[in-house]
Amino acid sequence: MKLRTRTQLGAVIAALFVGAVATAQSAGDGASDGAGNPVELEAQQDVNLTPAEQSARADQYLGEMERTGSMIRKQLQEARQARDVVKVLCLDDKLNQIDVALRSFKDRQASLKTAVERGDTDRARHEFSVLGVLRDRGQSLAAEANQCVGEEAAFIGDTEVELTIDPGIVDTDPSEYPDDPLISPPPVVSSPTS
């Protein structure tokens, strides 16, 4: 093929690729699900909040995290009553993690309120983004706590094994092995000069 034909073919392929990518992008401003319904992006909305609104939203986040801690605490109490050691260990770990996240959340929330009082929007935005990460961590811990599984039901008692041998199986081993394995002699030593 000539160089000019190759160049034209490459240009056509590149144009098709760019056109396919452009048509795959949505024309709307917001995100949408597969049915074309708009999906609200909470993180995108949080960027546009004023510091006072961020402080109010942080109060909502704190309530969510405290409810998550209460839910895990209740699950832990039920697992302890059922004497399910495996589930107790799992839930206890999740409860400890949510308690640490809650303490950190409260510290950061105090920093956010201080930044709002001072009018430091950059600091308030930073603290609010950290609070959002801690909230997400709380949500993931709630999901992990719901995934905690307990001990499987154990069968207590004697085990009975029943063995059935097929009568069509031969009693002797019919395998035949070779008499002597094939062993090749080592190569003869020779000098490269002779």
PDB file of C-alpha atoms in Angstrom:
ATOM      1  CA  MET A   1       0.000   0.000   0.000  1.00  0.00           C
ATOM      2  CA  LYS A   2       1.209   3.457  -0.731  1.00  0.00           C
ATOM      3  CA  LEU A   3       2.025   5.908   2.033  1.00  0.00           C
ATOM      4  CA  ARG A   4      -0.784   8.257   0.994  1.00  0.00           C
ATOM      5  CA  THR A   5      -3.400   5.471   1.144  1.00  0.00           C
ATOM      6  CA  ARG A   6      -2.177   4.395   4.585  1.00  0.00           C
ATOM      7  CA  THR A   7      -2.385   7.959   5.845  1.00  0.00           C
ATOM      8  CA  GLN A   8      -5.927   8.361   4.532  1.00  0.00           C
ATOM      9  CA  LEU A   9      -6.978   5.042   6.082  1.00  0.00           C
ATOM     10  CA  GLY A  10      -5.479   6.098   9.438  1.00  0.00           C
ATOM     11  CA  ALA A  11      -7.320   9.422   9.301  1.00  0.00           C
ATOM     12  CA  VAL A  12     -10.652   7.688   8.593  1.00  0.00           C
ATOM     13  CA  ILE A  13     -10.159   5.255  11.501  1.00  0.00           C
ATOM     14  CA  ALA A  14      -9.236   8.108  13.857  1.00  0.00           C
ATOM     15  CA  ALA A  15     -12.311  10.111  12.783  1.00  0.00           C
ATOM     16  CA  LEU A  16     -14.575   7.112  13.391  1.00  0.00           C
ATOM     17  CA  PHE A  17     -13.042   6.560  16.826  1.00  0.00           C
ATOM     18  CA  VAL A  18     -13.467  10.201  17.858  1.00  0.00           C
ATOM     19  CA  GLY A  19     -17.033  10.230  16.531  1.00  0.00           C
ATOM     20  CA  ALA A  20     -17.897   7.084  18.490  1.00  0.00           C
ATOM     21  CA  VAL A  21     -16.527   8.576  21.708  1.00  0.00           C
ATOM     22  CA  ALA A  22     -18.395  11.835  21.145  1.00  0.00           C
ATOM     23  CA  THR A  23     -21.725  10.095  20.567  1.00  0.00           C
ATOM     24  CA  ALA A  24     -21.218   7.900  23.632  1.00  0.00           C
ATOM     25  CA  GLN A  25     -21.129  10.971  25.862  1.00  0.00           C
ATOM     26  CA  SER A  26     -24.441  12.211  27.194  1.00  0.00           C
ATOM     27  CA  ALA A  27     -25.804  15.551  26.117  1.00  0.00           C
ATOM     28  CA  GLY A  28     -27.269  16.457  29.533  1.00  0.00           C
ATOM     29  CA  ASP A  29     -25.556  18.468  32.232  1.00  0.00           C
ATOM     30  CA  GLY A  30     -26.247  16.025  35.073  1.00  0.00           C
ATOM     31  CA  ALA A  31     -25.685  12.341  35.501  1.00  0.00           C
ATOM     32  CA  SER A  32     -28.461   9.944  34.633  1.00  0.00           C
ATOM     33  CA  ASP A  33     -29.211   6.310  35.205  1.00  0.00           C
ATOM     34  CA  GLY A  34     -29.760   3.840  32.374  1.00  0.00           C
ATOM     35  CA  ALA A  35     -33.404   4.915  31.975  1.00  0.00           C
ATOM     36  CA  GLY A  36     -32.463   8.574  31.448  1.00  0.00           C
ATOM     37  CA  ASN A  37     -33.646   9.692  34.884  1.00  0.00           C
ATOM     38  CA  PRO A  38     -31.414  12.327  36.479  1.00  0.00           C
ATOM     39  CA  VAL A  39     -29.310  11.145  39.397  1.00  0.00           C
ATOM     40  CA  GLU A  40     -28.428  13.622  42.111  1.00  0.00           C
ATOM     41  CA  LEU A  41     -24.765  13.642  42.981  1.00  0.00           C
ATOM     42  CA  GLU A  42     -24.490  14.513  46.657  1.00  0.00           C
ATOM     43  CA  ALA A  43     -20.755  15.219  46.573  1.00  0.00           C
ATOM     44  CA  GLN A  44     -21.263  17.700  43.751  1.00  0.00           C
ATOM     45  CA  GLN A  45     -24.020  19.445  45.710  1.00  0.00           C
ATOM     46  CA  ASP A  46     -21.878  19.588  48.853  1.00  0.00           C
ATOM     47  CA  VAL A  47     -19.242  21.687  47.077  1.00  0.00           C
ATOM     48  CA  ASN A  48     -21.766  24.470  46.558  1.00  0.00           C
ATOM     49  CA  LEU A  49     -22.830  24.684  50.222  1.00  0.00           C
ATOM     50  CA  THR A  50     -22.106  27.764  52.293  1.00  0.00           C
ATOM     51  CA  PRO A  51     -20.091  27.241  55.487  1.00  0.00           C
ATOM     52  CA  ALA A  52     -23.264  27.567  57.595  1.00  0.00           C
ATOM     53  CA  GLU A  53     -24.988  24.937  55.438  1.00  0.00           C
ATOM     54  CA  GLN A  54     -21.921  22.712  55.749  1.00  0.00           C
ATOM     55  CA  SER A  55     -22.172  22.971  59.521  1.00  0.00           C
ATOM     56  CA  ALA A  56     -25.860  22.034  59.431  1.00  0.00           C
ATOM     57  CA  ARG A  57     -25.122  19.114  57.088  1.00  0.00           C
ATOM     58  CA  ALA A  58     -22.360  17.959  59.447  1.00  0.00           C
ATOM     59  CA  ASP A  59     -24.964  17.773  62.230  1.00  0.00           C
ATOM     60  CA  GLN A  60     -27.047  15.476  60.005  1.00  0.00           C
ATOM     61  CA  TYR A  61     -23.992  13.328  59.275  1.00  0.00           C
ATOM     62  CA  LEU A  62     -23.288  13.052  63.007  1.00  0.00           C
ATOM     63  CA  GLY A  63     -26.829  11.790  63.608  1.00  0.00           C
ATOM     64  CA  GLU A  64     -26.372   9.162  60.884  1.00  0.00           C
ATOM     65  CA  MET A  65     -23.105   7.961  62.385  1.00  0.00           C
ATOM     66  CA  GLU A  66     -24.566   7.796  65.893  1.00  0.00           C
ATOM     67  CA  ARG A  67     -27.497   5.743  64.573  1.00  0.00           C
ATOM     68  CA  THR A  68     -25.006   3.436  62.851  1.00  0.00           C
ATOM     69  CA  GLY A  69     -23.148   2.980  66.141  1.00  0.00           C
ATOM     70  CA  SER A  70     -26.423   2.236  67.941  1.00  0.00           C
ATOM     71  CA  MET A  71     -27.393  -0.303  65.296  1.00  0.00           C
ATOM     72  CA  ILE A  72     -24.047  -2.112  65.572  1.00  0.00           C
ATOM     73  CA  ARG A  73     -24.277  -1.980  69.376  1.00  0.00           C
ATOM     74  CA  LYS A  74     -27.725  -3.620  69.213  1.00  0.00           C
ATOM     75  CA  GLN A  75     -26.471  -6.332  66.834  1.00  0.00           C
ATOM     76  CA  LEU A  76     -23.545  -6.972  69.188  1.00  0.00           C
ATOM     77  CA  GLN A  77     -25.889  -7.325  72.163  1.00  0.00           C
ATOM     78  CA  GLU A  78     -28.035  -9.839  70.245  1.00  0.00           C
ATOM     79  CA  ALA A  79     -24.945 -11.832  69.231  1.00  0.00           C
ATOM     80  CA  ARG A  80     -23.783 -11.910  72.861  1.00  0.00           C
ATOM     81  CA  GLN A  81     -27.186 -13.188  73.982  1.00  0.00           C
ATOM     82  CA  ALA A  82     -26.988 -15.912  71.318  1.00  0.00           C
ATOM     83  CA  ARG A  83     -23.438 -16.702  72.534  1.00  0.00           C
ATOM     84  CA  ASP A  84     -22.155 -16.461  68.976  1.00  0.00           C
ATOM     85  CA  VAL A  85     -18.435 -15.890  69.526  1.00  0.00           C
ATOM     86  CA  VAL A  86     -17.510 -15.371  65.878  1.00  0.00           C
ATOM     87  CA  LYS A  87     -20.199 -12.756  65.301  1.00  0.00           C
ATOM     88  CA  VAL A  88     -19.399 -11.051  68.616  1.00  0.00           C
ATOM     89  CA  LEU A  89     -15.747 -10.653  67.594  1.00  0.00           C
ATOM     90  CA  CYS A  90     -16.679  -9.279  64.176  1.00  0.00           C
ATOM     91  CA  LEU A  91     -19.261  -6.822  65.509  1.00  0.00           C
ATOM     92  CA  ASP A  92     -17.017  -5.749  68.378  1.00  0.00           C
ATOM     93  CA  ASP A  93     -14.325  -4.854  65.853  1.00  0.00           C
ATOM     94  CA  LYS A  94     -16.800  -2.845  63.752  1.00  0.00           C
ATOM     95  CA  LEU A  95     -18.130  -1.092  66.860  1.00  0.00           C
ATOM     96  CA  ASN A  96     -14.609  -0.097  67.909  1.00  0.00           C
ATOM     97  CA  GLN A  97     -13.939   1.283  64.431  1.00  0.00           C
ATOM     98  CA  ILE A  98     -17.189   3.280  64.352  1.00  0.00           C
ATOM     99  CA  ASP A  99     -16.427   4.672  67.827  1.00  0.00           C
ATOM    100  CA  VAL A 100     -13.009   5.865  66.625  1.00  0.00           C
ATOM    101  CA  ALA A 101     -14.610   7.391  63.520  1.00  0.00           C
ATOM    102  CA  LEU A 102     -17.223   9.118  65.712  1.00  0.00           C
ATOM    103  CA  ARG A 103     -14.576  10.640  68.002  1.00  0.00           C
ATOM    104  CA  SER A 104     -12.644  11.874  64.994  1.00  0.00           C
ATOM    105  CA  PHE A 105     -15.876  13.183  63.448  1.00  0.00           C
ATOM    106  CA  LYS A 106     -16.718  15.188  66.576  1.00  0.00           C
ATOM    107  CA  ASP A 107     -13.210  16.696  66.657  1.00  0.00           C
ATOM    108  CA  ARG A 108     -13.429  17.674  62.999  1.00  0.00           C
ATOM    109  CA  GLN A 109     -16.945  19.028  63.478  1.00  0.00           C
ATOM    110  CA  ALA A 110     -15.661  21.318  66.231  1.00  0.00           C
ATOM    111  CA  SER A 111     -12.922  22.496  63.844  1.00  0.00           C
ATOM    112  CA  LEU A 112     -15.565  23.117  61.172  1.00  0.00           C
ATOM    113  CA  LYS A 113     -17.658  25.229  63.549  1.00  0.00           C
ATOM    114  CA  THR A 114     -14.575  27.215  64.545  1.00  0.00           C
ATOM    115  CA  ALA A 115     -13.738  27.833  60.877  1.00  0.00           C
ATOM    116  CA  VAL A 116     -17.335  28.925  60.204  1.00  0.00           C
ATOM    117  CA  GLU A 117     -17.231  31.367  63.140  1.00  0.00           C
ATOM    118  CA  ARG A 118     -13.955  32.845  61.862  1.00  0.00           C
ATOM    119  CA  GLY A 119     -15.241  33.046  58.295  1.00  0.00           C
ATOM    120  CA  ASP A 120     -12.410  30.828  56.989  1.00  0.00           C
ATOM    121  CA  THR A 121     -14.156  29.227  54.009  1.00  0.00           C
ATOM    122  CA  ASP A 122     -11.113  27.258  52.827  1.00  0.00           C
ATOM    123  CA  ARG A 123     -10.626  25.661  56.222  1.00  0.00           C
ATOM    124  CA  ALA A 124     -14.361  25.010  56.517  1.00  0.00           C
ATOM    125  CA  ARG A 125     -14.399  23.354  53.088  1.00  0.00           C
ATOM    126  CA  HIS A 126     -11.442  21.166  54.079  1.00  0.00           C
ATOM    127  CA  GLU A 127     -13.003  20.110  57.374  1.00  0.00           C
ATOM    128  CA  PHE A 128     -16.321  19.405  55.664  1.00  0.00           C
ATOM    129  CA  SER A 129     -14.636  17.189  53.068  1.00  0.00           C
ATOM    130  CA  VAL A 130     -12.921  15.236  55.874  1.00  0.00           C
ATOM    131  CA  LEU A 131     -16.305  14.883  57.587  1.00  0.00           C
ATOM    132  CA  GLY A 132     -17.707  13.499  54.331  1.00  0.00           C
ATOM    133  CA  VAL A 133     -14.951  10.887  54.230  1.00  0.00           C
ATOM    134  CA  LEU A 134     -15.647   9.924  57.845  1.00  0.00           C
ATOM    135  CA  ARG A 135     -19.360   9.661  57.061  1.00  0.00           C
ATOM    136  CA  ASP A 136     -18.575   7.357  54.124  1.00  0.00           C
ATOM    137  CA  ARG A 137     -16.408   5.276  56.447  1.00  0.00           C
ATOM    138  CA  GLY A 138     -19.329   4.998  58.855  1.00  0.00           C
ATOM    139  CA  GLN A 139     -21.601   3.826  56.049  1.00  0.00           C
ATOM    140  CA  SER A 140     -19.093   1.202  54.942  1.00  0.00           C
ATOM    141  CA  LEU A 141     -18.711   0.004  58.544  1.00  0.00           C
ATOM    142  CA  ALA A 142     -22.494  -0.375  58.767  1.00  0.00           C
ATOM    143  CA  ALA A 143     -22.445  -2.486  55.610  1.00  0.00           C
ATOM    144  CA  GLU A 144     -19.544  -4.567  56.955  1.00  0.00           C
ATOM    145  CA  ALA A 145     -21.372  -5.090  60.253  1.00  0.00           C
ATOM    146  CA  ASN A 146     -24.365  -6.410  58.349  1.00  0.00           C
ATOM    147  CA  GLN A 147     -22.013  -8.868  56.632  1.00  0.00           C
ATOM    148  CA  CYS A 148     -20.742 -10.325  59.914  1.00  0.00           C
ATOM    149  CA  VAL A 149     -21.655 -13.987  60.000  1.00  0.00           C
ATOM    150  CA  GLY A 150     -21.756 -16.148  63.069  1.00  0.00           C
ATOM    151  CA  GLU A 151     -20.858 -19.693  63.829  1.00  0.00           C
ATOM    152  CA  GLU A 152     -22.508 -22.329  61.743  1.00  0.00           C
ATOM    153  CA  ALA A 153     -24.897 -24.600  63.541  1.00  0.00           C
ATOM    154  CA  ALA A 154     -22.799 -27.411  64.935  1.00  0.00           C
ATOM    155  CA  PHE A 155     -24.003 -30.986  65.215  1.00  0.00           C
ATOM    156  CA  ILE A 156     -23.286 -32.419  68.625  1.00  0.00           C
ATOM    157  CA  GLY A 157     -23.274 -36.187  68.948  1.00  0.00           C
ATOM    158  CA  ASP A 158     -21.704 -39.314  67.515  1.00  0.00           C
ATOM    159  CA  THR A 159     -20.799 -39.348  63.872  1.00  0.00           C
ATOM    160  CA  GLU A 160     -21.785 -42.394  61.882  1.00  0.00           C
ATOM    161  CA  VAL A 161     -19.868 -43.231  58.713  1.00  0.00           C
ATOM    162  CA  GLU A 162     -21.329 -45.677  56.225  1.00  0.00           C
ATOM    163  CA  LEU A 163     -18.935 -47.150  53.639  1.00  0.00           C
ATOM    164  CA  THR A 164     -20.222 -48.989  50.581  1.00  0.00           C
ATOM    165  CA  ILE A 165     -17.745 -50.760  48.285  1.00  0.00           C
ATOM    166  CA  ASP A 166     -18.788 -51.520  44.733  1.00  0.00           C
ATOM    167  CA  PRO A 167     -18.637 -55.320  44.235  1.00  0.00           C
ATOM    168  CA  GLY A 168     -17.552 -54.825  40.605  1.00  0.00           C
ATOM    169  CA  ILE A 169     -14.166 -53.447  41.673  1.00  0.00           C
ATOM    170  CA  VAL A 170     -11.241 -55.914  41.229  1.00  0.00           C
ATOM    171  CA  ASP A 171      -9.456 -56.989  44.435  1.00  0.00           C
ATOM    172  CA  THR A 172      -5.945 -57.025  42.919  1.00  0.00           C
ATOM    173  CA  ASP A 173      -3.991 -54.236  41.296  1.00  0.00           C
ATOM    174  CA  PRO A 174      -3.835 -54.945  37.551  1.00  0.00           C
ATOM    175  CA  SER A 175      -1.131 -52.357  36.923  1.00  0.00           C
ATOM    176  CA  GLU A 176       2.054 -53.606  35.266  1.00  0.00           C
ATOM    177  CA  TYR A 177       5.311 -51.821  35.773  1.00  0.00           C
ATOM    178  CA  PRO A 178       8.282 -52.051  33.378  1.00  0.00           C
ATOM    179  CA  ASP A 179      11.000 -54.524  34.349  1.00  0.00           C
ATOM    180  CA  ASP A 180      13.908 -52.101  34.327  1.00  0.00           C
ATOM    181  CA  PRO A 181      13.704 -48.409  33.746  1.00  0.00           C
ATOM    182  CA  LEU A 182      15.668 -47.156  30.777  1.00  0.00           C
ATOM    183  CA  ILE A 183      18.910 -45.634  31.991  1.00  0.00           C
ATOM    184  CA  SER A 184      21.153 -44.005  29.456  1.00  0.00           C
ATOM    185  CA  PRO A 185      24.915 -44.083  29.986  1.00  0.00           C
ATOM    186  CA  PRO A 186      26.623 -40.770  30.719  1.00  0.00           C
ATOM    187  CA  PRO A 187      28.249 -39.012  27.757  1.00  0.00           C
ATOM    188  CA  VAL A 188      31.890 -39.733  26.975  1.00  0.00           C
ATOM    189  CA  VAL A 189      34.279 -37.025  28.058  1.00  0.00           C
ATOM    190  CA  SER A 190      36.094 -35.476  25.143  1.00  0.00           C
ATOM    191  CA  SER A 191      38.493 -32.615  24.685  1.00  0.00           C
ATOM    192  CA  PRO A 192      37.652 -29.714  22.399  1.00  0.00           C
ATOM    193  CA  THR A 193      41.179 -29.764  20.997  1.00  0.00           C
ATOM    194  CA  SER A 194      41.492 -33.444  20.009  1.00  0.00           C
TER     195      SER A 194
END
